[in-house]
Amino acid sequence: MAIDRRVARTRTALYDALVRLIRQRDYDAIRVEDILEEADIGRSTFYAHFTSKDDLLRNSLERLKALLVATRSNEGLTKEAMPPGGNWGVSRTLFEHVFEFTDVQVALAGGRGAAVVHEAVDEVVADFLRETLPPQTADGVPRELALRHAVATFNTILRWWQHGKRDIDAAEADRLFRLLLLDGLPREWRDTFGRLLDGKPDGR
Amino acid sequence: MAIDRRVARTRTALYDALVRLIRQRDYDAIRVEDILEEADIGRSTFYAHFTSKDDLLRNSLERLKALLVATRSNEGLTKEAMPPGGNWGVSRTLFEHVFEFTDVQVALAGGRGAAVVHEAVDEVVADFLRETLPPQTADGVPRELALRHAVATFNTILRWWQHGKRDIDAAEADRLFRLLLLDGLPREWRDTFGRLLDGKPDGR
DNA sequence: ACGATACCGAACACCGTGTTCGGAACGTTC
DNA sequence: GAACGTTCCGAACACGGTGTTCGGTATCGT
């Protein structure tokens, strides 16, 4: 016996409604009632499927993971945004995605409840990398740390990008991402931070 | 006329109570009532000073900033943790702090509400750096981005450190921090990530 | 077409929030 | 040390959101 169409309909209706709402308001400014209204679903039905709003969020994010896997080979991309020749890398593709759909930017925007969404997304992306990266260790930098640093750096770029309404494009964002992740801060900043971290006054 | 002692007492009682509670439970598992009980303060009194739990948190964090400024010259450090000769840098000093008081680690631990605290702390540290760093730009990496990347990297190390109960000491944590921030990922990881980001399969 | 299952929605108990107010306690000032 | 002003207290209250229950209805699978 296949899965009842009714449950499938109900669940996706709820997923979609949540995403739609997250794009509009702050996550914890969203009441369960709002979701019900948006999805046109009965109260009791909701609680028959999920135990809480957070539970719904967690389950919804499993879908994001699928998107990521697809993205690995540029599958989930619209034709317009397809690279001229050959493939882009994962990061570039993601940045293009974000560039295309401003929604994600909004979802990642500030606010109290956004932090929750943000951390949840982090977890999913980290999972993805954990499954993708080969096992190895380099110069005493453990796998898990390297991976989390990559996620953190990506999100830093993303948030900085959309927060300041920067007039740079996805390519530039990707460039900065790779620069920071792979090479660290450029020379001048290296010196500045080096001095600060060493406790030497900065001359002011 | 100086500030009424009663208000001072009330406010610090509330600050301390909040911190004490954050060390025990998840931030939003803490009810206002709990704070009142812990601080032994009346309900109406609380709302005479702060509009909400979040408001209290924000105000409490102003203190953290003061600590940071003090830390810049190793002032707030206990004698045991003082560097053998001369000063440590800001980052090392902070790591030593965290090493000494496991509390902070707990506060920064996982969970739903921790994200809120975490983001708030981020903001404070970013503010601190914003006031401390000289204005400049390097290789197209804007000041604000460099600064946020530093904060993010610091927190990544911290969270990874305490999450996995790593058996490394503060010095090692500081070494990793500087490595990732200033030089980026080491060679092997550079290659691995480079390949992944470029969309080339990893050979599996 | 029929049995099983999912959905509906109104009603309800529950919990935490934030406000109000009169009286008691405390601090400040002279 | 007395008097005045401020702060604190705590019980009571209204409000809003959560999660559950249950009988009736609609939809599904076979």
CSV table of C-alpha atoms (C1' of nucleotides) in Angstrom, one decimal:
chain,number,residue,atom,x,y,z
A,1,MET,CA,0.0,0.0,0.0
A,2,ALA,CA,1.4,3.3,-1.1
A,3,ILE,CA,1.4,6.4,1.1
A,4,ASP,CA,-2.1,7.9,1.4
A,5,ARG,CA,-2.4,10.9,-0.9
A,6,ARG,CA,-4.1,12.9,1.8
A,7,VAL,CA,-1.1,12.8,4.1
A,8,ALA,CA,1.2,13.7,1.3
A,9,ARG,CA,-1.0,16.6,0.3
A,10,THR,CA,-1.2,17.8,3.9
A,11,ARG,CA,2.5,17.6,4.6
A,12,THR,CA,3.6,19.4,1.5
A,13,ALA,CA,0.9,22.0,2.1
A,14,LEU,CA,2.4,22.7,5.5
A,15,TYR,CA,6.0,22.7,4.2
A,16,ASP,CA,5.2,25.2,1.5
A,17,ALA,CA,3.2,27.4,3.9
A,18,LEU,CA,6.0,27.5,6.3
A,19,VAL,CA,8.5,28.5,3.7
A,20,ARG,CA,6.2,31.1,2.3
A,21,LEU,CA,5.8,32.6,5.7
A,22,ILE,CA,9.4,32.5,6.6
A,23,ARG,CA,10.0,34.6,3.5
A,24,GLN,CA,7.7,37.3,4.9
A,25,ARG,CA,8.2,37.5,8.6
A,26,ASP,CA,10.5,36.6,11.3
A,27,TYR,CA,10.4,32.9,12.2
A,28,ASP,CA,9.1,33.2,15.7
A,29,ALA,CA,6.7,35.9,14.8
A,30,ILE,CA,4.9,33.1,13.0
A,31,ARG,CA,2.1,31.4,15.0
A,32,VAL,CA,0.9,27.9,14.3
A,33,GLU,CA,-2.4,29.4,13.5
A,34,ASP,CA,-0.8,31.4,10.7
A,35,ILE,CA,0.6,28.3,9.2
A,36,LEU,CA,-2.8,26.6,9.4
A,37,GLU,CA,-4.4,29.5,7.7
A,38,GLU,CA,-1.8,29.7,5.0
A,39,ALA,CA,-1.9,26.0,4.3
A,40,ASP,CA,-5.6,25.8,4.8
A,41,ILE,CA,-5.3,22.9,7.2
A,42,GLY,CA,-7.2,22.1,10.3
A,43,ARG,CA,-5.6,22.5,13.7
A,44,SER,CA,-5.9,19.0,14.9
A,45,THR,CA,-4.6,17.7,11.6
A,46,PHE,CA,-1.4,19.7,12.1
A,47,TYR,CA,-0.7,18.1,15.4
A,48,ALA,CA,-1.4,14.7,14.0
A,49,HIS,CA,1.6,15.2,11.8
A,50,PHE,CA,4.0,17.4,13.7
A,51,THR,CA,4.5,18.0,17.4
A,52,SER,CA,5.3,21.6,17.1
A,53,LYS,CA,6.4,24.5,14.8
A,54,ASP,CA,10.0,23.6,15.3
A,55,ASP,CA,9.3,20.0,14.4
A,56,LEU,CA,7.8,21.1,11.1
A,57,LEU,CA,10.9,23.3,10.5
A,58,ARG,CA,13.3,20.4,11.0
A,59,ASN,CA,11.3,18.1,8.7
A,60,SER,CA,11.1,20.9,6.1
A,61,LEU,CA,14.9,21.2,6.0
A,62,GLU,CA,15.4,17.6,4.9
A,63,ARG,CA,14.2,18.9,1.5
A,64,LEU,CA,16.9,21.5,1.4
A,65,LYS,CA,19.4,18.8,1.7
A,66,ALA,CA,18.0,17.1,-1.4
A,67,LEU,CA,18.4,20.4,-3.2
A,68,LEU,CA,22.0,20.6,-2.2
A,69,VAL,CA,22.7,17.2,-3.5
A,70,ALA,CA,21.1,18.1,-6.8
A,71,THR,CA,23.1,21.3,-6.9
A,72,ARG,CA,26.3,19.4,-6.7
A,73,SER,CA,25.8,18.7,-10.4
A,74,ASN,CA,23.9,21.9,-11.3
A,75,GLU,CA,20.7,20.0,-11.7
A,76,GLY,CA,18.4,22.3,-9.8
A,77,LEU,CA,19.3,25.4,-11.7
A,78,THR,CA,17.1,27.3,-14.1
A,79,LYS,CA,18.3,27.6,-17.7
A,80,GLU,CA,19.0,31.3,-17.5
A,81,ALA,CA,21.5,30.8,-14.7
A,82,MET,CA,23.3,28.0,-16.3
A,83,PRO,CA,27.0,28.5,-16.7
A,84,PRO,CA,28.1,29.4,-20.3
A,85,GLY,CA,30.3,26.3,-20.8
A,86,GLY,CA,30.6,23.4,-18.5
A,87,ASN,CA,29.9,23.4,-14.8
A,88,TRP,CA,30.3,25.8,-12.0
A,89,GLY,CA,31.3,24.6,-8.6
A,90,VAL,CA,29.0,24.1,-5.8
A,91,SER,CA,29.6,27.4,-4.1
A,92,ARG,CA,29.2,29.4,-7.2
A,93,THR,CA,26.0,27.6,-8.1
A,94,LEU,CA,24.7,28.3,-4.6
A,95,PHE,CA,25.5,32.0,-4.9
A,96,GLU,CA,23.8,32.2,-8.2
A,97,HIS,CA,20.8,30.6,-6.7
A,98,VAL,CA,20.7,33.1,-4.0
A,99,PHE,CA,21.2,35.8,-6.5
A,100,GLU,CA,18.2,34.6,-8.5
A,101,PHE,CA,15.9,34.1,-5.6
A,102,THR,CA,16.1,36.9,-3.2
A,103,ASP,CA,13.9,34.8,-0.9
A,104,VAL,CA,16.8,33.0,0.6
A,105,GLN,CA,18.4,36.3,1.5
A,106,VAL,CA,15.3,37.4,3.3
A,107,ALA,CA,15.0,34.2,5.1
A,108,LEU,CA,18.6,34.5,6.2
A,109,ALA,CA,18.1,38.1,7.2
A,110,GLY,CA,18.3,39.5,10.7
A,111,GLY,CA,15.9,39.3,13.6
A,112,ARG,CA,15.4,37.2,16.6
A,113,GLY,CA,13.9,34.1,15.1
A,114,ALA,CA,16.1,34.1,12.1
A,115,ALA,CA,18.9,32.8,14.3
A,116,VAL,CA,17.0,29.6,14.7
A,117,VAL,CA,16.5,29.1,11.0
A,118,HIS,CA,20.0,30.0,10.4
A,119,GLU,CA,21.4,27.4,12.8
A,120,ALA,CA,19.2,24.7,11.4
A,121,VAL,CA,20.4,25.5,7.9
A,122,ASP,CA,24.0,25.3,9.1
A,123,GLU,CA,23.4,21.8,10.4
A,124,VAL,CA,22.0,20.6,7.1
A,125,VAL,CA,24.8,22.0,5.1
A,126,ALA,CA,27.3,20.6,7.5
A,127,ASP,CA,25.6,17.2,7.1
A,128,PHE,CA,25.9,17.5,3.4
A,129,LEU,CA,29.6,18.2,3.5
A,130,ARG,CA,30.2,15.5,6.0
A,131,GLU,CA,28.8,13.0,3.6
A,132,THR,CA,30.6,14.5,0.6
A,133,LEU,CA,34.1,15.2,1.8
A,134,PRO,CA,36.6,12.4,1.8
A,135,PRO,CA,38.2,11.5,5.2
A,136,GLN,CA,41.6,13.1,5.8
A,137,THR,CA,43.4,15.4,8.1
A,138,ALA,CA,45.8,18.2,7.2
A,139,ASP,CA,48.3,20.0,9.4
A,140,GLY,CA,46.4,19.2,12.5
A,141,VAL,CA,43.1,20.6,11.2
A,142,PRO,CA,40.5,17.9,11.8
A,143,ARG,CA,37.9,17.2,9.2
A,144,GLU,CA,35.0,18.3,11.3
A,145,LEU,CA,36.6,21.7,12.0
A,146,ALA,CA,37.5,22.3,8.4
A,147,LEU,CA,34.0,21.5,7.4
A,148,ARG,CA,32.4,23.8,9.9
A,149,HIS,CA,34.7,26.5,9.0
A,150,ALA,CA,33.6,26.2,5.4
A,151,VAL,CA,30.0,26.5,6.4
A,152,ALA,CA,30.6,29.4,8.7
A,153,THR,CA,32.5,31.3,6.0
A,154,PHE,CA,29.9,30.7,3.4
A,155,ASN,CA,27.2,32.1,5.7
A,156,THR,CA,29.3,35.0,6.7
A,157,ILE,CA,29.6,36.1,3.0
A,158,LEU,CA,25.9,35.5,2.4
A,159,ARG,CA,24.8,37.5,5.4
A,160,TRP,CA,27.3,40.3,4.8
A,161,TRP,CA,26.3,40.4,1.2
A,162,GLN,CA,22.5,40.8,1.7
A,163,HIS,CA,22.8,42.8,4.8
A,164,GLY,CA,24.6,45.7,3.2
A,165,LYS,CA,22.7,45.4,-0.1
A,166,ARG,CA,26.1,45.2,-1.8
A,167,ASP,CA,26.2,45.9,-5.5
A,168,ILE,CA,28.5,42.9,-6.2
A,169,ASP,CA,27.4,39.9,-8.2
A,170,ALA,CA,27.5,36.2,-7.4
A,171,ALA,CA,30.8,35.8,-9.1
A,172,GLU,CA,32.4,38.3,-6.8
A,173,ALA,CA,30.8,36.8,-3.8
A,174,ASP,CA,32.1,33.4,-4.8
A,175,ARG,CA,35.6,34.9,-5.3
A,176,LEU,CA,35.6,36.4,-1.8
A,177,PHE,CA,34.3,33.1,-0.4
A,178,ARG,CA,37.2,31.1,-1.9
A,179,LEU,CA,39.7,33.7,-0.9
A,180,LEU,CA,38.7,33.8,2.7
A,181,LEU,CA,38.3,30.0,3.0
A,182,LEU,CA,41.3,28.9,1.1
A,183,ASP,CA,43.8,31.7,1.6
A,184,GLY,CA,42.6,33.5,4.7
A,185,LEU,CA,42.7,37.3,5.0
A,186,PRO,CA,44.8,39.2,2.5
A,187,ARG,CA,48.1,40.7,3.5
A,188,GLU,CA,47.0,44.1,4.9
A,189,TRP,CA,44.4,42.6,7.1
A,190,ARG,CA,46.8,39.8,8.1
A,191,ASP,CA,49.1,42.4,9.5
A,192,THR,CA,46.4,44.4,11.2
A,193,PHE,CA,44.9,41.4,12.9
A,194,GLY,CA,48.2,39.9,13.7
A,195,ARG,CA,49.2,43.0,15.6
A,196,LEU,CA,45.9,43.2,17.4
A,197,LEU,CA,45.9,39.5,18.3
A,198,ASP,CA,49.5,39.8,19.5
A,199,GLY,CA,48.4,42.4,21.9
A,200,LYS,CA,50.5,45.2,20.4
A,201,PRO,CA,48.8,48.5,20.2
A,202,ASP,CA,47.8,49.7,16.8
A,203,GLY,CA,49.4,53.0,17.1
A,204,ARG,CA,46.4,55.1,17.8
B,1,MET,CA,22.1,62.6,43.7
B,2,ALA,CA,23.6,59.3,43.0
B,3,ILE,CA,21.6,56.4,41.6
B,4,ASP,CA,19.4,54.8,44.2
B,5,ARG,CA,21.1,51.7,45.6
B,6,ARG,CA,17.8,49.8,45.4
B,7,VAL,CA,17.7,50.0,41.6
B,8,ALA,CA,21.4,49.1,41.3
B,9,ARG,CA,20.8,46.1,43.6
B,10,THR,CA,17.7,45.0,41.6
B,11,ARG,CA,19.4,45.3,38.3
B,12,THR,CA,22.6,43.4,39.1
B,13,ALA,CA,20.5,40.8,40.9
B,14,LEU,CA,18.7,40.3,37.6
B,15,TYR,CA,21.8,40.3,35.5
B,16,ASP,CA,23.5,37.7,37.7
B,17,ALA,CA,20.4,35.6,37.9
B,18,LEU,CA,20.1,35.5,34.1
B,19,VAL,CA,23.7,34.5,33.6
B,20,ARG,CA,23.4,31.9,36.3
B,21,LEU,CA,20.4,30.4,34.5
B,22,ILE,CA,21.8,30.6,31.1
B,23,ARG,CA,24.7,28.4,32.3
B,24,GLN,CA,22.2,25.8,33.3
B,25,ARG,CA,19.4,25.6,30.7
B,26,ASP,CA,18.6,26.6,27.3
B,27,TYR,CA,17.9,30.3,26.9
B,28,ASP,CA,14.3,30.1,25.9
B,29,ALA,CA,13.6,27.4,28.4
B,30,ILE,CA,14.0,30.1,30.9
B,31,ARG,CA,10.8,31.8,32.0
B,32,VAL,CA,10.6,35.3,33.5
B,33,GLU,CA,9.3,33.6,36.6
B,34,ASP,CA,12.5,31.6,36.9
B,35,ILE,CA,14.5,34.8,36.8
B,36,LEU,CA,12.4,36.4,39.4
B,37,GLU,CA,12.8,33.4,41.7
B,38,GLU,CA,16.5,33.1,41.1
B,39,ALA,CA,17.0,36.8,41.7
B,40,ASP,CA,14.4,37.0,44.5
B,41,ILE,CA,12.7,39.9,42.8
B,42,GLY,CA,9.0,40.8,42.5
B,43,ARG,CA,7.3,40.4,39.2
B,44,SER,CA,6.2,44.0,38.8
B,45,THR,CA,9.6,45.2,39.8
B,46,PHE,CA,11.1,43.3,36.9
B,47,TYR,CA,8.8,45.0,34.4
B,48,ALA,CA,9.6,48.3,35.9
B,49,HIS,CA,13.2,47.9,34.7
B,50,PHE,CA,13.0,45.8,31.6
B,51,THR,CA,10.3,45.3,29.0
B,52,SER,CA,11.1,41.6,28.5
B,53,LYS,CA,13.5,38.8,28.9
B,54,ASP,CA,15.2,39.7,25.6
B,55,ASP,CA,15.6,43.3,26.8
B,56,LEU,CA,17.3,42.0,29.9
B,57,LEU,CA,19.7,40.0,27.8
B,58,ARG,CA,20.6,42.9,25.6
B,59,ASN,CA,21.4,45.0,28.6
B,60,SER,CA,23.4,42.3,30.2
B,61,LEU,CA,25.6,42.0,27.2
B,62,GLU,CA,26.8,45.6,27.5
B,63,ARG,CA,28.8,44.2,30.4
B,64,LEU,CA,30.5,41.7,28.2
B,65,LYS,CA,31.7,44.4,26.0
B,66,ALA,CA,33.4,46.1,29.0
B,67,LEU,CA,35.0,42.8,29.7
B,68,LEU,CA,36.4,42.6,26.2
B,69,VAL,CA,37.9,46.1,26.4
B,70,ALA,CA,39.5,45.1,29.6
B,71,THR,CA,40.8,41.9,28.1
B,72,ARG,CA,42.6,43.9,25.4
B,73,SER,CA,45.3,44.5,28.0
B,74,ASN,CA,44.9,41.3,30.0
B,75,GLU,CA,43.2,43.2,32.9
B,76,GLY,CA,40.3,40.9,33.6
B,77,LEU,CA,42.5,37.8,34.0
B,78,THR,CA,43.1,35.8,37.2
B,79,LYS,CA,46.7,35.5,38.3
B,80,GLU,CA,47.0,31.8,37.5
B,81,ALA,CA,46.1,32.3,34.0
B,82,MET,CA,48.5,35.2,33.5
B,83,PRO,CA,51.0,34.7,30.7
B,84,PRO,CA,54.5,33.7,32.0
B,85,GLY,CA,56.2,36.8,30.5
B,86,GLY,CA,54.6,39.7,28.9
B,87,ASN,CA,51.2,39.8,27.3
B,88,TRP,CA,49.1,37.4,25.3
B,89,GLY,CA,47.1,38.7,22.4
B,90,VAL,CA,43.4,39.2,22.7
B,91,SER,CA,42.4,35.9,21.1
B,92,ARG,CA,44.7,33.8,23.3
B,93,THR,CA,43.5,35.6,26.4
B,94,LEU,CA,39.9,34.9,25.4
B,95,PHE,CA,40.6,31.3,24.9
B,96,GLU,CA,42.3,31.1,28.2
B,97,HIS,CA,39.2,32.7,29.7
B,98,VAL,CA,37.0,30.1,28.2
B,99,PHE,CA,39.4,27.4,29.3
B,100,GLU,CA,39.2,28.6,32.9
B,101,PHE,CA,35.5,29.0,33.1
B,102,THR,CA,33.7,26.2,31.4
B,103,ASP,CA,30.5,28.2,31.9
B,104,VAL,CA,30.9,30.2,28.7
B,105,GLN,CA,31.2,27.0,26.8
B,106,VAL,CA,28.0,25.8,28.2
B,107,ALA,CA,26.3,29.0,27.4
B,108,LEU,CA,27.5,28.8,23.9
B,109,ALA,CA,26.4,25.2,23.6
B,110,GLY,CA,23.7,23.9,21.3
B,111,GLY,CA,20.0,24.1,21.5
B,112,ARG,CA,17.2,26.3,20.2
B,113,GLY,CA,17.6,29.3,22.5
B,114,ALA,CA,21.4,29.3,22.4
B,115,ALA,CA,21.2,30.6,18.9
B,116,VAL,CA,19.8,33.8,20.2
B,117,VAL,CA,22.5,34.3,22.8
B,118,HIS,CA,25.0,33.3,20.2
B,119,GLU,CA,23.9,35.9,17.7
B,120,ALA,CA,23.8,38.6,20.4
B,121,VAL,CA,27.3,37.8,21.5
B,122,ASP,CA,28.4,38.0,17.8
B,123,GLU,CA,27.0,41.5,17.6
B,124,VAL,CA,28.9,42.7,20.7
B,125,VAL,CA,32.2,41.3,19.6
B,126,ALA,CA,31.7,42.7,16.1
B,127,ASP,CA,31.0,46.1,17.7
B,128,PHE,CA,34.2,45.8,19.7
B,129,LEU,CA,36.3,45.0,16.6
B,130,ARG,CA,34.6,47.8,14.7
B,131,GLU,CA,35.7,50.3,17.3
B,132,THR,CA,39.2,48.8,17.5
B,133,LEU,CA,40.3,48.1,14.0
B,134,PRO,CA,41.8,50.9,12.0
B,135,PRO,CA,40.0,51.8,8.7
B,136,GLN,CA,41.5,50.3,5.6
B,137,THR,CA,40.7,47.9,2.8
B,138,ALA,CA,42.8,45.2,1.4
B,139,ASP,CA,42.5,43.3,-1.9
B,140,GLY,CA,38.9,44.1,-2.2
B,141,VAL,CA,38.0,42.7,1.1
B,142,PRO,CA,36.0,45.4,2.9
B,143,ARG,CA,36.5,46.2,6.5
B,144,GLU,CA,33.1,45.0,7.7
B,145,LEU,CA,33.5,41.6,6.0
B,146,ALA,CA,37.0,41.0,7.3
B,147,LEU,CA,35.7,41.8,10.8
B,148,ARG,CA,32.7,39.6,10.6
B,149,HIS,CA,34.8,36.8,9.2
B,150,ALA,CA,37.1,37.1,12.2
B,151,VAL,CA,34.2,36.8,14.6
B,152,ALA,CA,32.7,33.9,12.8
B,153,THR,CA,36.0,32.0,12.7
B,154,PHE,CA,36.5,32.6,16.4
B,155,ASN,CA,33.1,31.2,17.2
B,156,THR,CA,33.6,28.3,15.0
B,157,ILE,CA,36.6,27.3,16.9
B,158,LEU,CA,34.9,27.8,20.2
B,159,ARG,CA,31.9,25.8,19.3
B,160,TRP,CA,33.8,23.0,17.7
B,161,TRP,CA,36.2,22.9,20.7
B,162,GLN,CA,33.5,22.5,23.4
B,163,HIS,CA,31.1,20.5,21.3
B,164,GLY,CA,33.5,17.6,20.8
B,165,LYS,CA,35.1,17.9,24.2
B,166,ARG,CA,38.4,18.1,22.5
B,167,ASP,CA,41.5,17.4,24.6
B,168,ILE,CA,43.4,20.3,23.2
B,169,ASP,CA,44.4,23.3,25.3
B,170,ALA,CA,43.8,27.0,24.8
B,171,ALA,CA,47.1,27.5,23.1
B,172,GLU,CA,46.2,24.9,20.4
B,173,ALA,CA,42.8,26.5,20.0
B,174,ASP,CA,44.4,29.9,19.5
B,175,ARG,CA,46.9,28.4,17.0
B,176,LEU,CA,44.0,26.9,14.9
B,177,PHE,CA,42.2,30.2,15.1
B,178,ARG,CA,45.0,32.2,13.7
B,179,LEU,CA,45.8,29.6,11.1
B,180,LEU,CA,42.3,29.5,9.7
B,181,LEU,CA,41.8,33.3,9.9
B,182,LEU,CA,45.1,34.4,8.6
B,183,ASP,CA,46.2,31.6,6.3
B,184,GLY,CA,42.9,29.8,5.4
B,185,LEU,CA,42.7,26.0,5.2
B,186,PRO,CA,46.0,24.1,5.0
B,187,ARG,CA,47.2,22.5,1.7
B,188,GLU,CA,45.4,19.2,1.7
B,189,TRP,CA,42.1,20.7,2.6
B,190,ARG,CA,42.7,23.5,0.0
B,191,ASP,CA,43.0,20.9,-2.7
B,192,THR,CA,40.0,18.9,-1.5
B,193,PHE,CA,37.7,21.9,-1.3
B,194,GLY,CA,39.1,23.4,-4.4
B,195,ARG,CA,38.1,20.3,-6.3
B,196,LEU,CA,34.7,20.2,-4.7
B,197,LEU,CA,34.0,23.8,-5.3
B,198,ASP,CA,35.1,23.5,-8.9
B,199,GLY,CA,32.5,20.8,-9.4
B,200,LYS,CA,35.0,18.1,-10.2
B,201,PRO,CA,34.0,14.7,-8.7
B,202,ASP,CA,36.2,13.6,-5.8
B,203,GLY,CA,36.8,10.2,-7.3
B,204,ARG,CA,34.3,8.2,-5.5
C,1,DA,C1',-19.2,-0.1,-2.6
C,2,DC,C1',-17.3,-0.7,1.6
C,3,DG,C1',-14.2,-0.5,5.3
C,4,DA,C1',-10.3,2.1,6.9
C,5,DT,C1',-8.1,6.2,7.5
C,6,DA,C1',-7.4,11.0,7.4
C,7,DC,C1',-9.3,15.5,8.0
C,8,DC,C1',-12.2,19.0,10.2
C,9,DG,C1',-13.3,22.4,13.8
C,10,DA,C1',-15.2,23.8,18.0
C,11,DA,C1',-14.4,23.5,22.7
C,12,DC,C1',-11.3,23.1,26.4
C,13,DA,C1',-7.5,23.2,29.8
C,14,DC,C1',-3.1,25.0,30.3
C,15,DC,C1',0.8,28.0,30.7
C,16,DG,C1',3.5,32.1,30.3
C,17,DT,C1',3.3,37.1,29.6
C,18,DG,C1',2.8,41.7,30.8
C,19,DT,C1',-0.1,45.3,33.5
C,20,DT,C1',-2.3,47.4,37.5
C,21,DC,C1',-2.6,49.1,42.2
C,22,DG,C1',-2.6,49.8,47.2
C,23,DG,C1',0.3,49.2,50.8
C,24,DA,C1',4.9,48.2,52.9
C,25,DA,C1',9.8,48.9,52.9
C,26,DC,C1',13.7,51.4,52.0
C,27,DG,C1',16.9,55.5,50.8
C,28,DT,C1',17.9,60.1,50.7
C,29,DT,C1',18.1,64.6,52.5
C,30,DC,C1',17.9,68.1,55.7
D,1,DG,C1',16.0,60.9,63.3
D,2,DA,C1',12.1,62.4,61.0
D,3,DA,C1',9.8,63.2,56.9
D,4,DC,C1',9.4,62.9,52.1
D,5,DG,C1',10.0,60.5,47.8
D,6,DT,C1',11.1,56.6,45.5
D,7,DT,C1',11.2,51.7,44.9
D,8,DC,C1',9.7,47.2,45.8
D,9,DC,C1',6.2,43.8,46.6
D,10,DG,C1',2.6,40.5,45.4
D,11,DA,C1',-1.9,39.2,44.3
D,12,DA,C1',-5.2,39.7,40.8
D,13,DC,C1',-6.3,40.1,36.2
D,14,DA,C1',-6.7,40.0,31.0
D,15,DC,C1',-4.7,38.3,27.1
D,16,DG,C1',-2.7,35.3,23.6
D,17,DG,C1',-0.7,31.2,22.0
D,18,DT,C1',-0.3,26.0,22.5
D,19,DG,C1',-1.6,21.4,22.3
D,20,DT,C1',-5.5,17.9,23.1
D,21,DT,C1',-10.0,15.8,22.6
D,22,DC,C1',-13.8,14.0,20.1
D,23,DG,C1',-17.9,13.2,17.1
D,24,DG,C1',-18.9,14.0,12.6
D,25,DT,C1',-17.6,14.1,7.6
D,26,DA,C1',-14.8,13.5,3.5
D,27,DT,C1',-11.5,10.9,1.0
D,28,DC,C1',-8.7,7.1,0.1
D,29,DG,C1',-7.3,2.3,-1.2
D,30,DT,C1',-8.9,-2.2,-2.8
